[in-house]
CSV table of C-alpha atoms and ligand atoms in Angstrom, one decimal:
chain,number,residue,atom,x,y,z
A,1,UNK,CA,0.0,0.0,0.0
A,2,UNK,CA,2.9,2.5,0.9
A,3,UNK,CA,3.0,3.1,-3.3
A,4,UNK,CA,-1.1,4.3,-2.8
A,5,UNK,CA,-0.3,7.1,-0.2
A,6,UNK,CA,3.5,8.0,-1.6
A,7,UNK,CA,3.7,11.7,-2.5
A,8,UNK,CA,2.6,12.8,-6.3
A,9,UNK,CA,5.3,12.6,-8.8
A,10,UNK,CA,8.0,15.4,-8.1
A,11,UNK,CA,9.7,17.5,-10.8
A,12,UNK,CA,12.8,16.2,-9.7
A,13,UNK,CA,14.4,13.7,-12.3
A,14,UNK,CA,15.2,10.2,-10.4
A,15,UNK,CA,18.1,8.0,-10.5
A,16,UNK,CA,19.7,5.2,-9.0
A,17,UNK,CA,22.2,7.1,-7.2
A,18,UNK,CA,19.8,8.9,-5.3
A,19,UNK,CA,19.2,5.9,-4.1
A,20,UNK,CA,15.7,5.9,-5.3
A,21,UNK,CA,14.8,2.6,-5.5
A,22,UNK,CA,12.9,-0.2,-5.8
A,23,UNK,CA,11.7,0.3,-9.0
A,24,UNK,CA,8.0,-0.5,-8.6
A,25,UNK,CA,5.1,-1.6,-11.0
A,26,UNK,CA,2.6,0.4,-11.3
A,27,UNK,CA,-0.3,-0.6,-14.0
A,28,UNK,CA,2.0,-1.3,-16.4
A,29,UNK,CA,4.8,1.2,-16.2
A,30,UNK,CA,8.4,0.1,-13.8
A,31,UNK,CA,8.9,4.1,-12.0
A,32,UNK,CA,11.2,4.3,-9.4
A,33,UNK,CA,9.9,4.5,-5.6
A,34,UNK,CA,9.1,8.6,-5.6
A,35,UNK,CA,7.4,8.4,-8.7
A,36,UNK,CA,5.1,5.9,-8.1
A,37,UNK,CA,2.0,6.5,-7.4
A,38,UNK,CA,-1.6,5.3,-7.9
A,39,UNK,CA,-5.2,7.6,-8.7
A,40,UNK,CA,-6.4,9.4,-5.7
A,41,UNK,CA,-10.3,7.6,-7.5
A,42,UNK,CA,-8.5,4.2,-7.1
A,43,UNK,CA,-11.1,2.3,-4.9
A,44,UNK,CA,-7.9,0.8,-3.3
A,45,UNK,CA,-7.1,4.0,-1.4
A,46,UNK,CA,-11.1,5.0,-1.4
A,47,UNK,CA,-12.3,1.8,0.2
A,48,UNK,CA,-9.8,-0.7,0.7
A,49,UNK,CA,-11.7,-2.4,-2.1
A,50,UNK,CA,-8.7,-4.9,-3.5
A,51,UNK,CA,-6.9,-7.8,-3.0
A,52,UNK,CA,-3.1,-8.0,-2.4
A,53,UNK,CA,-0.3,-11.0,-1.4
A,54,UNK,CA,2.9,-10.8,0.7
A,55,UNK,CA,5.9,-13.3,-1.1
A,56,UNK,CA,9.5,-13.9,-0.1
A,57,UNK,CA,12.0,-13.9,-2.5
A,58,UNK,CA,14.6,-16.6,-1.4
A,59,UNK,CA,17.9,-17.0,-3.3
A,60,UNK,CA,16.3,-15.1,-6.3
A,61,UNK,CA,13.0,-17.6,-6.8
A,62,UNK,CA,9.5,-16.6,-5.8
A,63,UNK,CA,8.8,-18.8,-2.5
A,64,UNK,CA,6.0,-21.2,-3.0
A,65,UNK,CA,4.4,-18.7,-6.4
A,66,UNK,CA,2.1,-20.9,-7.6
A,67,UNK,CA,0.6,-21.4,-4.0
A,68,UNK,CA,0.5,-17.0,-3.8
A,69,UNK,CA,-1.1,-16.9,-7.3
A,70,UNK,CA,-4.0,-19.7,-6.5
A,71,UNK,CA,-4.9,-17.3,-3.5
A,72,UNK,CA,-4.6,-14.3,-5.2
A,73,UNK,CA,-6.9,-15.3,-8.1
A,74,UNK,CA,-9.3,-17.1,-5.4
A,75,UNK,CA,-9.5,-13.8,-3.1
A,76,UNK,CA,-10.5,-11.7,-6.4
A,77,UNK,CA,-13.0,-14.0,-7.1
A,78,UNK,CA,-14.3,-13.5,-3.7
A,79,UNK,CA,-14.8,-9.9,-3.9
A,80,UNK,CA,-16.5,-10.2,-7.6
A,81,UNK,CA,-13.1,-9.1,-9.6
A,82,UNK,CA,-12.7,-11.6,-12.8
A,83,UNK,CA,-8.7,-10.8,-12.8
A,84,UNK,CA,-7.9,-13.0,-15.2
A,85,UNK,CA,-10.1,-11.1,-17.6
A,86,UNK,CA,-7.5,-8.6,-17.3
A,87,UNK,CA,-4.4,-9.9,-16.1
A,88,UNK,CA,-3.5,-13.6,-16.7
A,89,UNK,CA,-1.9,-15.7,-14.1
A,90,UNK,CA,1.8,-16.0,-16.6
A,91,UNK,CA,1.6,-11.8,-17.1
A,92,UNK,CA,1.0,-11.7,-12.9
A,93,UNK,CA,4.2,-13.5,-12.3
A,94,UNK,CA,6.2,-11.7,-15.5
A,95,UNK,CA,5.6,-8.8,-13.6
A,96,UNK,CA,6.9,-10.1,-10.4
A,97,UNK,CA,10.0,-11.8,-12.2
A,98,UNK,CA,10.5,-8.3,-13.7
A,99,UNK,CA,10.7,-6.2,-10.2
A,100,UNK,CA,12.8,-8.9,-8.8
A,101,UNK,CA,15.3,-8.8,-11.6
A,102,UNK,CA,15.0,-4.9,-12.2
A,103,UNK,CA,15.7,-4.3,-8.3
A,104,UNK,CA,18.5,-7.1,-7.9
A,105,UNK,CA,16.5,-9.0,-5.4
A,106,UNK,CA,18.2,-11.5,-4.6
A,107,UNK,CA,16.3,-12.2,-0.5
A,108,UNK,CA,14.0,-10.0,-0.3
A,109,UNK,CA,9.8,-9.3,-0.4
A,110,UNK,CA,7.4,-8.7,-2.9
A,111,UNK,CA,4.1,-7.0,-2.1
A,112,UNK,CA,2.0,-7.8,-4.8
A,113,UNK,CA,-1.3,-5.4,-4.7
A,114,UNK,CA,-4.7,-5.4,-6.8
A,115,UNK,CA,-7.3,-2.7,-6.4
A,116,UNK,CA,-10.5,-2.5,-7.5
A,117,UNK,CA,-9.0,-0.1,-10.1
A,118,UNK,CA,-10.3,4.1,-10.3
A,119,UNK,CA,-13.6,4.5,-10.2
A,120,UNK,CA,-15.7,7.3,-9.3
A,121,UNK,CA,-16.8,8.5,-5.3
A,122,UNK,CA,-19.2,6.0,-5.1
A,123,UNK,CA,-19.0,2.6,-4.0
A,124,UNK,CA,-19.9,0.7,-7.0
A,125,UNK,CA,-17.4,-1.9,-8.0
A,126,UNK,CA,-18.7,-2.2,-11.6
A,127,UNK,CA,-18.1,1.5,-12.0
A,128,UNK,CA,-14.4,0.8,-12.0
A,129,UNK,CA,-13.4,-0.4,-15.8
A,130,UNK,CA,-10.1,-2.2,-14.8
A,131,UNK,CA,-8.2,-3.3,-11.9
A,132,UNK,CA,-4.7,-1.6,-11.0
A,133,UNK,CA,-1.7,-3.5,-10.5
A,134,UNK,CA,1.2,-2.6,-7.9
A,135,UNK,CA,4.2,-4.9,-7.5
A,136,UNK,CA,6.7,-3.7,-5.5
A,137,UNK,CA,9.9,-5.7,-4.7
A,138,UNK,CA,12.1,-4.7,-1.8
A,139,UNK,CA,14.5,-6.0,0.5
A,140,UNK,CA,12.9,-7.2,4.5
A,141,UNK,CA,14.1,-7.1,7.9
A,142,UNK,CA,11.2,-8.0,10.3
A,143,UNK,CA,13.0,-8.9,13.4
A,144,UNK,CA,16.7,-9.4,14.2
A,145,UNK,CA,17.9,-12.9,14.9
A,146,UNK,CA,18.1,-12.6,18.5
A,147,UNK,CA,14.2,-12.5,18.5
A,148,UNK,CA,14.1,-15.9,17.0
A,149,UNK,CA,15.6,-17.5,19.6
A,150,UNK,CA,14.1,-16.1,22.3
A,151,UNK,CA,10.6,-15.9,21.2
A,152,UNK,CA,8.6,-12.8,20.9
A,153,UNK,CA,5.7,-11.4,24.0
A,154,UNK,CA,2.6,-11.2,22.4
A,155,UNK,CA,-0.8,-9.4,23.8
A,156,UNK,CA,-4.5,-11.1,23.7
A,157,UNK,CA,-6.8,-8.7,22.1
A,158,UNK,CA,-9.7,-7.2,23.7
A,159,UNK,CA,-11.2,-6.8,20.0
A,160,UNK,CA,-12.4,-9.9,18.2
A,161,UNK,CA,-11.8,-10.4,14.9
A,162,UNK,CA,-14.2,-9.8,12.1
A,163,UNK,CA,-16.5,-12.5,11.8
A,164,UNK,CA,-16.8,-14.6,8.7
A,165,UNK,CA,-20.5,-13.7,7.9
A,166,UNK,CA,-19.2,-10.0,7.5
A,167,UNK,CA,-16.4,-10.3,5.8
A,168,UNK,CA,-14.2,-13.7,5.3
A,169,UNK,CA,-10.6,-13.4,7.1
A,170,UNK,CA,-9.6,-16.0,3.9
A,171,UNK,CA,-10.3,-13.2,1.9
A,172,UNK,CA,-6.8,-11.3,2.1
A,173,UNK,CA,-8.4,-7.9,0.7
A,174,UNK,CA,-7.1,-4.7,1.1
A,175,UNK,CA,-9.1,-3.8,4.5
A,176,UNK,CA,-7.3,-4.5,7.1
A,177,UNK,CA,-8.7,-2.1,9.8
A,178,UNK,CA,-9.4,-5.1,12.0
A,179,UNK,CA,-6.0,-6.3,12.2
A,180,UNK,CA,-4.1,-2.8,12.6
A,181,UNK,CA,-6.7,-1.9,15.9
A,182,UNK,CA,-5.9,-5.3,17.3
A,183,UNK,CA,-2.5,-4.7,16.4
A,184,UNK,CA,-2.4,-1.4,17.9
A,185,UNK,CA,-3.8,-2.7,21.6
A,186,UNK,CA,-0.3,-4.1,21.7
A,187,UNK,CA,1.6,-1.1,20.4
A,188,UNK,CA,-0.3,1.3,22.9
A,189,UNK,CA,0.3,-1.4,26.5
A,190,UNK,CA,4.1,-1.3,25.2
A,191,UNK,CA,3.8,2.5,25.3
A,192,UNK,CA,2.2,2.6,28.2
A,193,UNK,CA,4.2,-0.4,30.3
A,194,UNK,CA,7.4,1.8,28.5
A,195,UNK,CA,9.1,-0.9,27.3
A,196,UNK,CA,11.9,-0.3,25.4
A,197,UNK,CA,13.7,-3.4,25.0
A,198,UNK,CA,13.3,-4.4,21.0
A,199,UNK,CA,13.2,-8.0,22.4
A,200,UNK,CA,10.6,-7.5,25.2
A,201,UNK,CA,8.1,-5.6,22.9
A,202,UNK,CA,4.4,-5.8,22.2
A,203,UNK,CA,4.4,-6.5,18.8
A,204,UNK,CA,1.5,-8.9,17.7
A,205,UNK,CA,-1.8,-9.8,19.2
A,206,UNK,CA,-3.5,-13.2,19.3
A,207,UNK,CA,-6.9,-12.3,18.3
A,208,UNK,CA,-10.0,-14.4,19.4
A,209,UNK,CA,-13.1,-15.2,17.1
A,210,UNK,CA,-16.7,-14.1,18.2
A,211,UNK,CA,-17.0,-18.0,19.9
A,212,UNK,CA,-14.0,-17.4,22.0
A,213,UNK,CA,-11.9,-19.5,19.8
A,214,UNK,CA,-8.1,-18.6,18.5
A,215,UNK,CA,-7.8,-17.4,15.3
A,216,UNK,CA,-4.7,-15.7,14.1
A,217,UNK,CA,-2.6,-12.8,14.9
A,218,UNK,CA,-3.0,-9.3,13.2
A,219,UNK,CA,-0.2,-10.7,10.4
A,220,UNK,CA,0.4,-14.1,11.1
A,221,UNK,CA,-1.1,-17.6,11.4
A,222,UNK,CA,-0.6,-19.2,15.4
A,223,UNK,CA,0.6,-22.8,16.3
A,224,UNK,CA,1.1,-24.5,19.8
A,225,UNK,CA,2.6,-27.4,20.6
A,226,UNK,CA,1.5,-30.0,23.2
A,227,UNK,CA,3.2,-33.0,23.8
A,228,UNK,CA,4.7,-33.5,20.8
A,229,UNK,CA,1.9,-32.3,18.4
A,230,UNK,CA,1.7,-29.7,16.4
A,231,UNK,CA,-1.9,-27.3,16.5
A,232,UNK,CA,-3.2,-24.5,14.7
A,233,UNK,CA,-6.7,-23.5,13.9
A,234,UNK,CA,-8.9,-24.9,11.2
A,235,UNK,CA,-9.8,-22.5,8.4
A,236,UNK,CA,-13.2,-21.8,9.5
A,237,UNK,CA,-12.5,-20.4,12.4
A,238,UNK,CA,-12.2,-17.5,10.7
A,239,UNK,CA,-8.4,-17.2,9.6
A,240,UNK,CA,-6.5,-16.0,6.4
A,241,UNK,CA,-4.8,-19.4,5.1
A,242,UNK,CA,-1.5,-18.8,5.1
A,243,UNK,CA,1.1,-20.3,2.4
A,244,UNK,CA,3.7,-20.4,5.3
A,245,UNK,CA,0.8,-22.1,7.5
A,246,UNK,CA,0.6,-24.9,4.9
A,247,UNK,CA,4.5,-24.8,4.3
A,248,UNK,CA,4.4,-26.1,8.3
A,249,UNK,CA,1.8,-28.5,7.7
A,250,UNK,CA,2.7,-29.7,4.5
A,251,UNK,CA,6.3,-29.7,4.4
A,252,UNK,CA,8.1,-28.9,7.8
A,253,UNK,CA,6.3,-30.9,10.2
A,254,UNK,CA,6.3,-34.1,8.1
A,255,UNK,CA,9.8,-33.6,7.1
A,256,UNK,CA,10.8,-33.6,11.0
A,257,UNK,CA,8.3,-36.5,12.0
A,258,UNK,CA,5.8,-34.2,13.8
A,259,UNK,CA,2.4,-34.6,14.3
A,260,UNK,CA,-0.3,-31.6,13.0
A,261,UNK,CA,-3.7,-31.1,13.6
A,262,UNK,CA,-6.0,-28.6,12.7
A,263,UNK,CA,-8.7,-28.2,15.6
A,264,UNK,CA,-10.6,-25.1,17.4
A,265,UNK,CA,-9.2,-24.1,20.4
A,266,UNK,CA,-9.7,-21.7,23.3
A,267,UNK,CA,-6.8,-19.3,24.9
A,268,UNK,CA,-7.0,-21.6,28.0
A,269,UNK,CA,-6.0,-24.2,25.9
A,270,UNK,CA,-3.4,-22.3,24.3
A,271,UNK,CA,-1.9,-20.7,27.4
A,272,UNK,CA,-1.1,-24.9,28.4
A,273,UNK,CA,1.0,-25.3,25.4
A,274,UNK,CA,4.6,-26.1,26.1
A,275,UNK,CA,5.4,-24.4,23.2
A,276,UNK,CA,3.8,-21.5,20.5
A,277,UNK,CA,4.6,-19.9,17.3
A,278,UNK,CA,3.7,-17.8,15.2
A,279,UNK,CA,3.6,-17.8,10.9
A,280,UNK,CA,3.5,-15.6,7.9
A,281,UNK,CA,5.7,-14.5,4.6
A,282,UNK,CA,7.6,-12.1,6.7
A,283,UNK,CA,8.0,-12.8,10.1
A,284,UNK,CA,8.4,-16.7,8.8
A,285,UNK,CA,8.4,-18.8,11.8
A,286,UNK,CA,8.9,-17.0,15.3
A,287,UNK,CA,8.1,-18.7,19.0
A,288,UNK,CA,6.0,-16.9,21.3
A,289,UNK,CA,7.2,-16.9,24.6
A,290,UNK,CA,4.8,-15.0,26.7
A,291,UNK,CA,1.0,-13.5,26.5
A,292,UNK,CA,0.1,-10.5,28.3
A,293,UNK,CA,-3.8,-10.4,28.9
A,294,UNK,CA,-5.3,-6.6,29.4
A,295,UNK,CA,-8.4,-4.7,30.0
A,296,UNK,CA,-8.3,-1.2,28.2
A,297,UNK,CA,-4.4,-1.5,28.4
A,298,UNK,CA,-4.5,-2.5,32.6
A,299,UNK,CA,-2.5,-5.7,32.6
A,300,UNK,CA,-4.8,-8.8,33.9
A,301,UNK,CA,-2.6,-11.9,33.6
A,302,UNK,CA,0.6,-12.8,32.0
A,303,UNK,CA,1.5,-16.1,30.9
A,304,UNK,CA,4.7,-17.7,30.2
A,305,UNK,CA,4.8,-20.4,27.5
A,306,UNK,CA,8.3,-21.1,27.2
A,307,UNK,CA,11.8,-19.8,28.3
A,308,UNK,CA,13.0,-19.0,24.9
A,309,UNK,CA,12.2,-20.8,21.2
A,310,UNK,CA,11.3,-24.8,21.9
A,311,UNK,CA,12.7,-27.5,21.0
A,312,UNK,CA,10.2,-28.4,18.3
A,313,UNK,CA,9.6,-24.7,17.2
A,314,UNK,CA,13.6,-24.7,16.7
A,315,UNK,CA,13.4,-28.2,14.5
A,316,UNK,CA,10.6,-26.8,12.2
A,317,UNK,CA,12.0,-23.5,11.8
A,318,UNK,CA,15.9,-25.1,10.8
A,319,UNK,CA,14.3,-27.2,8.4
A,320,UNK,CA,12.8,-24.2,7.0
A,321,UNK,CA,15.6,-22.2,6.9
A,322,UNK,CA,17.6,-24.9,4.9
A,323,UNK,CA,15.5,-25.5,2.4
A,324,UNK,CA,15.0,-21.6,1.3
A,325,UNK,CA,18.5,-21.3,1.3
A,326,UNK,CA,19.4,-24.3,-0.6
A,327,UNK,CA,19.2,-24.7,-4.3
A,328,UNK,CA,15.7,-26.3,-4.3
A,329,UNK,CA,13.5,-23.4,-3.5
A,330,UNK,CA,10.2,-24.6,-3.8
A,331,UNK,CA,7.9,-22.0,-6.5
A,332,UNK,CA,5.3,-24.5,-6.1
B,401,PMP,N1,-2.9,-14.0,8.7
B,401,PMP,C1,-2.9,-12.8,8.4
B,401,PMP,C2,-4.0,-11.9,8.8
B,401,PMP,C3,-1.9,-12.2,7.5
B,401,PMP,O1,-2.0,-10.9,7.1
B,401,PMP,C4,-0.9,-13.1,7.1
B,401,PMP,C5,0.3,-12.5,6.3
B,401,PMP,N2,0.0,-12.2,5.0
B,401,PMP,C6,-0.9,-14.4,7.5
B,401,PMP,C7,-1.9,-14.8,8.3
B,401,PMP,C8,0.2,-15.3,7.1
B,401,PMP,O2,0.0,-15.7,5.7
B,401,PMP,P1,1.2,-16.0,4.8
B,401,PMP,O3,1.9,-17.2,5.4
B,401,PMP,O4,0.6,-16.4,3.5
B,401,PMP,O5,2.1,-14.9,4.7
């Protein structure tokens, strides 16, 4: 989205050694970063009326493509946008290919956006003639090693996620108000406790559906561990379905011997797990190692799930880090 709200073109003429880079794609022109910029009638920006995916880059191939695509295509289904009628699945991934290539990427993110395309003030979709197209590929740095190992502190959010009836969590559309006001319930009790530790901050929230049951964080899919098995919720409890989520059920948890199961469960369970994690394109696989519980940011309860990143946390995430940094990267 930052390519939607970056300032109107500038008179200035860019260049790589102003260091204005990435080149980014926008509907069908490569400008570099202060030149890119979308209709201020895009119902993108007016409504958060789009679709959009988050992919690694590892070693120069597109991290599990296919898998991206398939939801991509599925999620503009869901909101009544026949993409392929305008862009086909082999232009979708030329134009990733050509950000990649044109920025160098080598490890790095691609933020792949589709809007509902500019339109006029009002909210009719069909008023929109054609979809807009943002690809922007960049490098990432999420959170620095240390945090792997020791796990990250996570807050349970008073606000419960959007229920499916209103609008489906699998749909990964460009509204994401939910998300950022759970997320912020944990930015504000960090403020407020004044912690200032990078490695004992609030940074993600485990939000909770309107049963009471775990969904997801505001980024991320969530996993416990309980005697040797690995859980995470099932789709339907209202959860995006994350292609790092499958990677862990698919791959990772087969390829060390583990145990998954997909099941609905409440945060009493979850608080009994001897270990947790969390999932997503960026943050990749990171432990949780405690849960703060709050009331309009007063601290009720906090929980410790583990001393630092478990044992079987640490096998699935090693596994993972050597296959997308071995020759084999999976575009799948
Ligand atoms: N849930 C939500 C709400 C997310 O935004 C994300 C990240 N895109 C995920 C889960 C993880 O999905 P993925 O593994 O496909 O990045």
């Amino acid at each position: 989205m930052s390519a939607m709200i970056s300032k109107p073109a500038t008179t200035t003429a860019p260049s790589a050694s102003t260091g204005d880079k990435p080149l980014i794609w926008v509907n069908g022109q490569l400008l570099p970063k202060s030149q890119a910029a979308v209709s201020v009638y895009d119902h993108g920006l007016l409504y958060g009326d789009g679709v959009f995916e988050g992919i690694r880059v590892y070693k120069g191939k597109i991290f599990k493509l296919k898998q991206h695509m398939d939801r991509l295509y599925a999620c503009a289904n869901k909101i009544h946008l026949d993409l392929e009628k305008f862009v086909s699945r082999d232009e979708m991934v030329r134009i990733q290919r050509t950000c990649v290539e044109a920025n160098g990427i080598q490890d790095g993110y691609i933020r792949l956006v589709v809007t509902r395309g500019v339109g006029t003030l009002g909210l009719n979709p069909y008023l929109c003639p054609e979809p807009g197209v943002v690809c922007i590929a960049d490098t990432i740095s999420l959170y620095k090693p240390e945090m792997y190992q020791k796990g990250m502190r996570v807050v349970l959010a008073n606000r419960p996620k959007t229920p499916i009836a209103c609008l489906d969590p699998r749909i990964k559309s460009l509204n994401y108000l939910n998300n950022i006001l759970a997320k912020c319930e944990a930015i504000h009790l960090s403020n407020k406790l004044g912690i200032t530790k990078p490695e004992d901050q609030l940074l993600e929230v485990i939000m909770l559906n309107t049963e009471g049951h775990v969904t997801e964080g505001s980024g991320d899919n969530i996993f416990f561990v309980k005697d040797g098995v690995v859980y995470t919720p099932p789709s339907e409890a209202g959860i995006l379905e994350g292609i790092t989520r499958r990677f862990v059920m698919d791959t990772l948890c087969p390829a060390c011997g583990v145990k998954v199961v997909e099941k609905h469960f409440t945060m009493a369970e979850f608080l009994d797990a001897d270990e947790a994690f969390l999932t997503g394109s960026a943050a990749e696989m990171i432990a949780v190692r405690e849960v703060l519980e709050h009331k309009d940011l007063e601290v009720t309860a906090t929980h410790t799930i583990s001393a630092g990143e478990g044992p079987i946390t640490n096998a699935l995430r090693t596994k993972f880090r050597e296959i997308v940094t071995s020759d084999h990267v999976p575009e799948d």
